Amino acid sequence: MRIGISGHTNLTQACGTLVYEAIREALRPYSQQRLVGVTCLARGADQIFAQAVLDSGGQVTVLLPSRNYREKKVKPANLKAFDDLLSKAAEVVYMPFDEPGRAAYMAASEELVARSELMVAVWDGKPAGGYGGTADVVDHARSLGRVVLVVWPEGAEREPA
C-alpha cells in the first residue's frame, strides 16, 4: 500500500506528538500490508509522517522538489532530522528542477499523488498560503479520485505567520 503525505510545514513544536500519534492511528489499518510512505520530506508533517511510516515497519520513498533542495531549503536546525530520514529512504527521486520554488513543490506533490493509492493530509482545512500548499495538493488528489484522510488532532496548531 502506497500512502502519500501532504501537510503543513509550520506546525508548532508542541503539537508534533499529537500529529505523530494521529498519523500512526491513520496508518494502523495498513500496517499489515507492505506499507510505503511517499513524502517530499519537508519539515513538519512530512517528516513526522516519514518517521511514523518507519516506526510502523514500512518503507519511505522521498520525492525531492529540486536537485539542490537540501542545500537551498533545509534549515540548519532541521538538517540532522532531514539527513537521518533521507538516509533511511528506500528510494530517493529528484524532480527535474534546478531550484526549489512553488512550481517545483507542486510538481513534486503531483508526482507524489500519482505514486500513491491513498493520501494523508495534515491540514487545518484552510486555503493554501501559496501555490502548491496543502489545500492545493488535497484538491488535486481529490480531483483524481484519491481518498484523502485528513489528520488534524485536537490541540494541533500552526506557528503564526
JSON list of C-alpha atoms in Angstrom, two decimals:
[
{"chain": "A", "resi": 1, "resn": "MET", "atom": "CA", "xyz": [0.00, 0.00, 0.00]},
{"chain": "A", "resi": 2, "resn": "ARG", "atom": "CA", "xyz": [1.49, 3.33, -1.10]},
{"chain": "A", "resi": 3, "resn": "ILE", "atom": "CA", "xyz": [0.35, 6.24, 1.04]},
{"chain": "A", "resi": 4, "resn": "GLY", "atom": "CA", "xyz": [1.33, 9.84, 0.33]},
{"chain": "A", "resi": 5, "resn": "ILE", "atom": "CA", "xyz": [1.51, 12.82, 2.65]},
{"chain": "A", "resi": 6, "resn": "SER", "atom": "CA", "xyz": [0.78, 16.47, 2.31]},
{"chain": "A", "resi": 7, "resn": "GLY", "atom": "CA", "xyz": [0.76, 18.73, 5.30]},
{"chain": "A", "resi": 8, "resn": "HIS", "atom": "CA", "xyz": [1.78, 21.91, 6.96]},
{"chain": "A", "resi": 9, "resn": "THR", "atom": "CA", "xyz": [5.46, 22.68, 7.45]},
{"chain": "A", "resi": 10, "resn": "ASN", "atom": "CA", "xyz": [4.81, 25.21, 10.18]},
{"chain": "A", "resi": 11, "resn": "LEU", "atom": "CA", "xyz": [3.34, 23.01, 12.90]},
{"chain": "A", "resi": 12, "resn": "THR", "atom": "CA", "xyz": [4.13, 24.14, 16.41]},
{"chain": "A", "resi": 13, "resn": "GLN", "atom": "CA", "xyz": [6.70, 22.04, 18.18]},
{"chain": "A", "resi": 14, "resn": "ALA", "atom": "CA", "xyz": [4.20, 21.31, 20.94]},
{"chain": "A", "resi": 15, "resn": "CYS", "atom": "CA", "xyz": [1.75, 19.56, 18.60]},
{"chain": "A", "resi": 16, "resn": "GLY", "atom": "CA", "xyz": [4.33, 17.23, 16.98]},
{"chain": "A", "resi": 17, "resn": "THR", "atom": "CA", "xyz": [3.46, 14.33, 19.28]},
{"chain": "A", "resi": 18, "resn": "LEU", "atom": "CA", "xyz": [-0.29, 14.82, 18.70]},
{"chain": "A", "resi": 19, "resn": "VAL", "atom": "CA", "xyz": [0.21, 14.74, 14.93]},
{"chain": "A", "resi": 20, "resn": "TYR", "atom": "CA", "xyz": [2.56, 11.73, 15.13]},
{"chain": "A", "resi": 21, "resn": "GLU", "atom": "CA", "xyz": [0.01, 9.73, 17.15]},
{"chain": "A", "resi": 22, "resn": "ALA", "atom": "CA", "xyz": [-2.83, 10.71, 14.80]},
{"chain": "A", "resi": 23, "resn": "ILE", "atom": "CA", "xyz": [-0.78, 9.62, 11.77]},
{"chain": "A", "resi": 24, "resn": "ARG", "atom": "CA", "xyz": [0.13, 6.32, 13.44]},
{"chain": "A", "resi": 25, "resn": "GLU", "atom": "CA", "xyz": [-3.58, 5.73, 14.07]},
{"chain": "A", "resi": 26, "resn": "ALA", "atom": "CA", "xyz": [-4.41, 6.56, 10.42]},
{"chain": "A", "resi": 27, "resn": "LEU", "atom": "CA", "xyz": [-1.71, 4.11, 9.24]},
{"chain": "A", "resi": 28, "resn": "ARG", "atom": "CA", "xyz": [-2.73, 1.28, 11.60]},
{"chain": "A", "resi": 29, "resn": "PRO", "atom": "CA", "xyz": [-5.23, -0.37, 9.18]},
{"chain": "A", "resi": 30, "resn": "TYR", "atom": "CA", "xyz": [-2.43, -0.66, 6.59]},
{"chain": "A", "resi": 31, "resn": "SER", "atom": "CA", "xyz": [0.42, -1.81, 8.84]},
{"chain": "A", "resi": 32, "resn": "GLN", "atom": "CA", "xyz": [-0.06, -5.49, 7.97]},
{"chain": "A", "resi": 33, "resn": "GLN", "atom": "CA", "xyz": [0.36, -4.69, 4.28]},
{"chain": "A", "resi": 34, "resn": "ARG", "atom": "CA", "xyz": [3.60, -3.75, 2.54]},
{"chain": "A", "resi": 35, "resn": "LEU", "atom": "CA", "xyz": [3.44, -0.09, 3.56]},
{"chain": "A", "resi": 36, "resn": "VAL", "atom": "CA", "xyz": [5.33, 2.54, 1.56]},
{"chain": "A", "resi": 37, "resn": "GLY", "atom": "CA", "xyz": [5.09, 6.17, 2.60]},
{"chain": "A", "resi": 38, "resn": "VAL", "atom": "CA", "xyz": [5.65, 8.72, -0.15]},
{"chain": "A", "resi": 39, "resn": "THR", "atom": "CA", "xyz": [6.89, 12.12, 1.02]},
{"chain": "A", "resi": 40, "resn": "CYS", "atom": "CA", "xyz": [8.72, 15.25, -0.08]},
{"chain": "A", "resi": 41, "resn": "LEU", "atom": "CA", "xyz": [10.36, 15.20, 3.37]},
{"chain": "A", "resi": 42, "resn": "ALA", "atom": "CA", "xyz": [9.71, 18.85, 4.20]},
{"chain": "A", "resi": 43, "resn": "ARG", "atom": "CA", "xyz": [9.91, 19.78, 7.86]},
{"chain": "A", "resi": 44, "resn": "GLY", "atom": "CA", "xyz": [6.73, 19.40, 9.86]},
{"chain": "A", "resi": 45, "resn": "ALA", "atom": "CA", "xyz": [4.05, 16.98, 8.68]},
{"chain": "A", "resi": 46, "resn": "ASP", "atom": "CA", "xyz": [6.17, 15.26, 6.01]},
{"chain": "A", "resi": 47, "resn": "GLN", "atom": "CA", "xyz": [8.95, 14.34, 8.42]},
{"chain": "A", "resi": 48, "resn": "ILE", "atom": "CA", "xyz": [6.53, 13.30, 11.16]},
{"chain": "A", "resi": 49, "resn": "PHE", "atom": "CA", "xyz": [4.77, 11.07, 8.60]},
{"chain": "A", "resi": 50, "resn": "ALA", "atom": "CA", "xyz": [8.06, 9.54, 7.41]},
{"chain": "A", "resi": 51, "resn": "GLN", "atom": "CA", "xyz": [9.00, 8.65, 10.98]},
{"chain": "A", "resi": 52, "resn": "ALA", "atom": "CA", "xyz": [5.55, 7.18, 11.64]},
{"chain": "A", "resi": 53, "resn": "VAL", "atom": "CA", "xyz": [5.80, 5.02, 8.50]},
{"chain": "A", "resi": 54, "resn": "LEU", "atom": "CA", "xyz": [9.24, 3.75, 9.52]},
{"chain": "A", "resi": 55, "resn": "ASP", "atom": "CA", "xyz": [8.04, 3.09, 13.08]},
{"chain": "A", "resi": 56, "resn": "SER", "atom": "CA", "xyz": [5.12, 1.11, 11.59]},
{"chain": "A", "resi": 57, "resn": "GLY", "atom": "CA", "xyz": [7.57, -1.17, 9.76]},
{"chain": "A", "resi": 58, "resn": "GLY", "atom": "CA", "xyz": [7.11, 0.49, 6.39]},
{"chain": "A", "resi": 59, "resn": "GLN", "atom": "CA", "xyz": [9.48, 1.95, 3.84]},
{"chain": "A", "resi": 60, "resn": "VAL", "atom": "CA", "xyz": [9.76, 5.52, 2.65]},
{"chain": "A", "resi": 61, "resn": "THR", "atom": "CA", "xyz": [10.06, 6.93, -0.86]},
{"chain": "A", "resi": 62, "resn": "VAL", "atom": "CA", "xyz": [11.30, 10.54, -0.93]},
{"chain": "A", "resi": 63, "resn": "LEU", "atom": "CA", "xyz": [10.49, 12.89, -3.82]},
{"chain": "A", "resi": 64, "resn": "LEU", "atom": "CA", "xyz": [12.68, 15.99, -3.57]},
{"chain": "A", "resi": 65, "resn": "PRO", "atom": "CA", "xyz": [11.38, 19.05, -5.46]},
{"chain": "A", "resi": 66, "resn": "SER", "atom": "CA", "xyz": [14.79, 20.02, -6.90]},
{"chain": "A", "resi": 67, "resn": "ARG", "atom": "CA", "xyz": [18.33, 18.75, -7.16]},
{"chain": "A", "resi": 68, "resn": "ASN", "atom": "CA", "xyz": [19.56, 21.30, -4.63]},
{"chain": "A", "resi": 69, "resn": "TYR", "atom": "CA", "xyz": [16.59, 21.18, -2.25]},
{"chain": "A", "resi": 70, "resn": "ARG", "atom": "CA", "xyz": [18.70, 20.17, 0.76]},
{"chain": "A", "resi": 71, "resn": "GLU", "atom": "CA", "xyz": [21.25, 22.93, 0.25]},
{"chain": "A", "resi": 72, "resn": "LYS", "atom": "CA", "xyz": [18.72, 25.66, -0.54]},
{"chain": "A", "resi": 73, "resn": "LYS", "atom": "CA", "xyz": [15.73, 24.90, 1.69]},
{"chain": "A", "resi": 74, "resn": "VAL", "atom": "CA", "xyz": [16.63, 22.72, 4.67]},
{"chain": "A", "resi": 75, "resn": "LYS", "atom": "CA", "xyz": [17.39, 24.98, 7.61]},
{"chain": "A", "resi": 76, "resn": "PRO", "atom": "CA", "xyz": [20.39, 24.21, 9.85]},
{"chain": "A", "resi": 77, "resn": "ALA", "atom": "CA", "xyz": [18.11, 23.39, 12.80]},
{"chain": "A", "resi": 78, "resn": "ASN", "atom": "CA", "xyz": [16.35, 20.73, 10.69]},
{"chain": "A", "resi": 79, "resn": "LEU", "atom": "CA", "xyz": [19.37, 19.32, 8.85]},
{"chain": "A", "resi": 80, "resn": "LYS", "atom": "CA", "xyz": [20.06, 16.40, 11.21]},
{"chain": "A", "resi": 81, "resn": "ALA", "atom": "CA", "xyz": [16.44, 15.18, 11.17]},
{"chain": "A", "resi": 82, "resn": "PHE", "atom": "CA", "xyz": [16.23, 15.61, 7.38]},
{"chain": "A", "resi": 83, "resn": "ASP", "atom": "CA", "xyz": [19.50, 13.74, 6.76]},
{"chain": "A", "resi": 84, "resn": "ASP", "atom": "CA", "xyz": [18.57, 10.96, 9.16]},
{"chain": "A", "resi": 85, "resn": "LEU", "atom": "CA", "xyz": [15.23, 10.32, 7.47]},
{"chain": "A", "resi": 86, "resn": "LEU", "atom": "CA", "xyz": [16.73, 10.68, 3.98]},
{"chain": "A", "resi": 87, "resn": "SER", "atom": "CA", "xyz": [19.35, 8.05, 4.84]},
{"chain": "A", "resi": 88, "resn": "LYS", "atom": "CA", "xyz": [16.55, 5.62, 5.77]},
{"chain": "A", "resi": 89, "resn": "ALA", "atom": "CA", "xyz": [14.65, 6.08, 2.50]},
{"chain": "A", "resi": 90, "resn": "ALA", "atom": "CA", "xyz": [14.27, 3.01, 0.30]},
{"chain": "A", "resi": 91, "resn": "GLU", "atom": "CA", "xyz": [14.14, 5.31, -2.75]},
{"chain": "A", "resi": 92, "resn": "VAL", "atom": "CA", "xyz": [15.04, 8.96, -3.38]},
{"chain": "A", "resi": 93, "resn": "VAL", "atom": "CA", "xyz": [13.80, 10.71, -6.52]},
{"chain": "A", "resi": 94, "resn": "TYR", "atom": "CA", "xyz": [14.84, 14.22, -7.58]},
{"chain": "A", "resi": 95, "resn": "MET", "atom": "CA", "xyz": [12.35, 16.22, -9.61]},
{"chain": "A", "resi": 96, "resn": "PRO", "atom": "CA", "xyz": [13.83, 17.84, -12.75]},
{"chain": "A", "resi": 97, "resn": "PHE", "atom": "CA", "xyz": [14.10, 21.35, -11.32]},
{"chain": "A", "resi": 98, "resn": "ASP", "atom": "CA", "xyz": [17.35, 23.23, -10.76]},
{"chain": "A", "resi": 99, "resn": "GLU", "atom": "CA", "xyz": [15.90, 25.38, -7.99]},
{"chain": "A", "resi": 100, "resn": "PRO", "atom": "CA", "xyz": [13.21, 24.86, -5.34]},
{"chain": "A", "resi": 101, "resn": "GLY", "atom": "CA", "xyz": [10.10, 27.01, -5.61]},
{"chain": "A", "resi": 102, "resn": "ARG", "atom": "CA", "xyz": [6.33, 26.88, -5.86]},
{"chain": "A", "resi": 103, "resn": "ALA", "atom": "CA", "xyz": [6.30, 25.19, -9.29]},
{"chain": "A", "resi": 104, "resn": "ALA", "atom": "CA", "xyz": [8.80, 22.56, -8.13]},
{"chain": "A", "resi": 105, "resn": "TYR", "atom": "CA", "xyz": [6.82, 21.92, -4.94]},
{"chain": "A", "resi": 106, "resn": "MET", "atom": "CA", "xyz": [3.55, 21.44, -6.80]},
{"chain": "A", "resi": 107, "resn": "ALA", "atom": "CA", "xyz": [5.19, 19.21, -9.44]},
{"chain": "A", "resi": 108, "resn": "ALA", "atom": "CA", "xyz": [6.67, 17.06, -6.66]},
{"chain": "A", "resi": 109, "resn": "SER", "atom": "CA", "xyz": [3.27, 16.90, -4.95]},
{"chain": "A", "resi": 110, "resn": "GLU", "atom": "CA", "xyz": [1.55, 15.91, -8.19]},
{"chain": "A", "resi": 111, "resn": "GLU", "atom": "CA", "xyz": [4.11, 13.12, -8.66]},
{"chain": "A", "resi": 112, "resn": "LEU", "atom": "CA", "xyz": [3.58, 12.10, -5.03]},
{"chain": "A", "resi": 113, "resn": "VAL", "atom": "CA", "xyz": [-0.19, 11.83, -5.58]},
{"chain": "A", "resi": 114, "resn": "ALA", "atom": "CA", "xyz": [0.37, 9.85, -8.80]},
{"chain": "A", "resi": 115, "resn": "ARG", "atom": "CA", "xyz": [2.53, 7.35, -6.89]},
{"chain": "A", "resi": 116, "resn": "SER", "atom": "CA", "xyz": [0.06, 7.00, -4.01]},
{"chain": "A", "resi": 117, "resn": "GLU", "atom": "CA", "xyz": [-3.07, 4.92, -3.61]},
{"chain": "A", "resi": 118, "resn": "LEU", "atom": "CA", "xyz": [-4.23, 6.93, -0.60]},
{"chain": "A", "resi": 119, "resn": "MET", "atom": "CA", "xyz": [-3.32, 10.35, 0.80]},
{"chain": "A", "resi": 120, "resn": "VAL", "atom": "CA", "xyz": [-2.90, 11.58, 4.36]},
{"chain": "A", "resi": 121, "resn": "ALA", "atom": "CA", "xyz": [-3.24, 15.34, 4.80]},
{"chain": "A", "resi": 122, "resn": "VAL", "atom": "CA", "xyz": [-2.12, 17.03, 8.00]},
{"chain": "A", "resi": 123, "resn": "TRP", "atom": "CA", "xyz": [-4.33, 20.00, 7.26]},
{"chain": "A", "resi": 124, "resn": "ASP", "atom": "CA", "xyz": [-6.29, 22.55, 9.23]},
{"chain": "A", "resi": 125, "resn": "GLY", "atom": "CA", "xyz": [-8.80, 22.90, 6.37]},
{"chain": "A", "resi": 126, "resn": "LYS", "atom": "CA", "xyz": [-7.75, 26.44, 5.41]},
{"chain": "A", "resi": 127, "resn": "PRO", "atom": "CA", "xyz": [-6.85, 27.61, 1.89]},
{"chain": "A", "resi": 128, "resn": "ALA", "atom": "CA", "xyz": [-3.27, 27.28, 0.70]},
{"chain": "A", "resi": 129, "resn": "GLY", "atom": "CA", "xyz": [-0.95, 30.13, 1.64]},
{"chain": "A", "resi": 130, "resn": "GLY", "atom": "CA", "xyz": [0.61, 29.96, -1.81]},
{"chain": "A", "resi": 131, "resn": "TYR", "atom": "CA", "xyz": [0.56, 27.81, -4.93]},
{"chain": "A", "resi": 132, "resn": "GLY", "atom": "CA", "xyz": [1.42, 24.23, -4.07]},
{"chain": "A", "resi": 133, "resn": "GLY", "atom": "CA", "xyz": [0.27, 24.40, -0.46]},
{"chain": "A", "resi": 134, "resn": "THR", "atom": "CA", "xyz": [-1.56, 21.64, 1.36]},
{"chain": "A", "resi": 135, "resn": "ALA", "atom": "CA", "xyz": [-5.03, 22.72, 0.22]},
{"chain": "A", "resi": 136, "resn": "ASP", "atom": "CA", "xyz": [-3.88, 22.64, -3.43]},
{"chain": "A", "resi": 137, "resn": "VAL", "atom": "CA", "xyz": [-2.49, 19.14, -3.03]},
{"chain": "A", "resi": 138, "resn": "VAL", "atom": "CA", "xyz": [-5.69, 17.93, -1.35]},
{"chain": "A", "resi": 139, "resn": "ASP", "atom": "CA", "xyz": [-7.75, 19.42, -4.18]},
{"chain": "A", "resi": 140, "resn": "HIS", "atom": "CA", "xyz": [-5.51, 17.76, -6.78]},
{"chain": "A", "resi": 141, "resn": "ALA", "atom": "CA", "xyz": [-5.68, 14.37, -5.03]},
{"chain": "A", "resi": 142, "resn": "ARG", "atom": "CA", "xyz": [-9.46, 14.53, -4.74]},
{"chain": "A", "resi": 143, "resn": "SER", "atom": "CA", "xyz": [-9.80, 15.57, -8.40]},
{"chain": "A", "resi": 144, "resn": "LEU", "atom": "CA", "xyz": [-8.06, 12.28, -9.28]},
{"chain": "A", "resi": 145, "resn": "GLY", "atom": "CA", "xyz": [-10.40, 10.31, -7.06]},
{"chain": "A", "resi": 146, "resn": "ARG", "atom": "CA", "xyz": [-7.87, 9.63, -4.30]},
{"chain": "A", "resi": 147, "resn": "VAL", "atom": "CA", "xyz": [-9.20, 9.14, -0.82]},
{"chain": "A", "resi": 148, "resn": "VAL", "atom": "CA", "xyz": [-7.69, 11.79, 1.46]},
{"chain": "A", "resi": 149, "resn": "LEU", "atom": "CA", "xyz": [-7.55, 11.09, 5.20]},
{"chain": "A", "resi": 150, "resn": "VAL", "atom": "CA", "xyz": [-7.43, 14.49, 6.89]},
{"chain": "A", "resi": 151, "resn": "VAL", "atom": "CA", "xyz": [-5.48, 14.43, 10.13]},
{"chain": "A", "resi": 152, "resn": "TRP", "atom": "CA", "xyz": [-5.85, 17.44, 12.39]},
{"chain": "A", "resi": 153, "resn": "PRO", "atom": "CA", "xyz": [-5.99, 16.30, 16.02]},
{"chain": "A", "resi": 154, "resn": "GLU", "atom": "CA", "xyz": [-7.50, 18.48, 18.70]},
{"chain": "A", "resi": 155, "resn": "GLY", "atom": "CA", "xyz": [-4.76, 20.73, 20.03]},
{"chain": "A", "resi": 156, "resn": "ALA", "atom": "CA", "xyz": [-2.82, 20.82, 16.73]},
{"chain": "A", "resi": 157, "resn": "GLU", "atom": "CA", "xyz": [-1.84, 24.30, 15.63]},
{"chain": "A", "resi": 158, "resn": "ARG", "atom": "CA", "xyz": [0.39, 26.15, 13.22]},
{"chain": "A", "resi": 159, "resn": "GLU", "atom": "CA", "xyz": [3.00, 28.72, 14.09]},
{"chain": "A", "resi": 160, "resn": "PRO", "atom": "CA", "xyz": [1.81, 32.27, 13.47]},
{"chain": "A", "resi": 161, "resn": "ALA", "atom": "CA", "xyz": [2.79, 33.64, 10.06]}
]
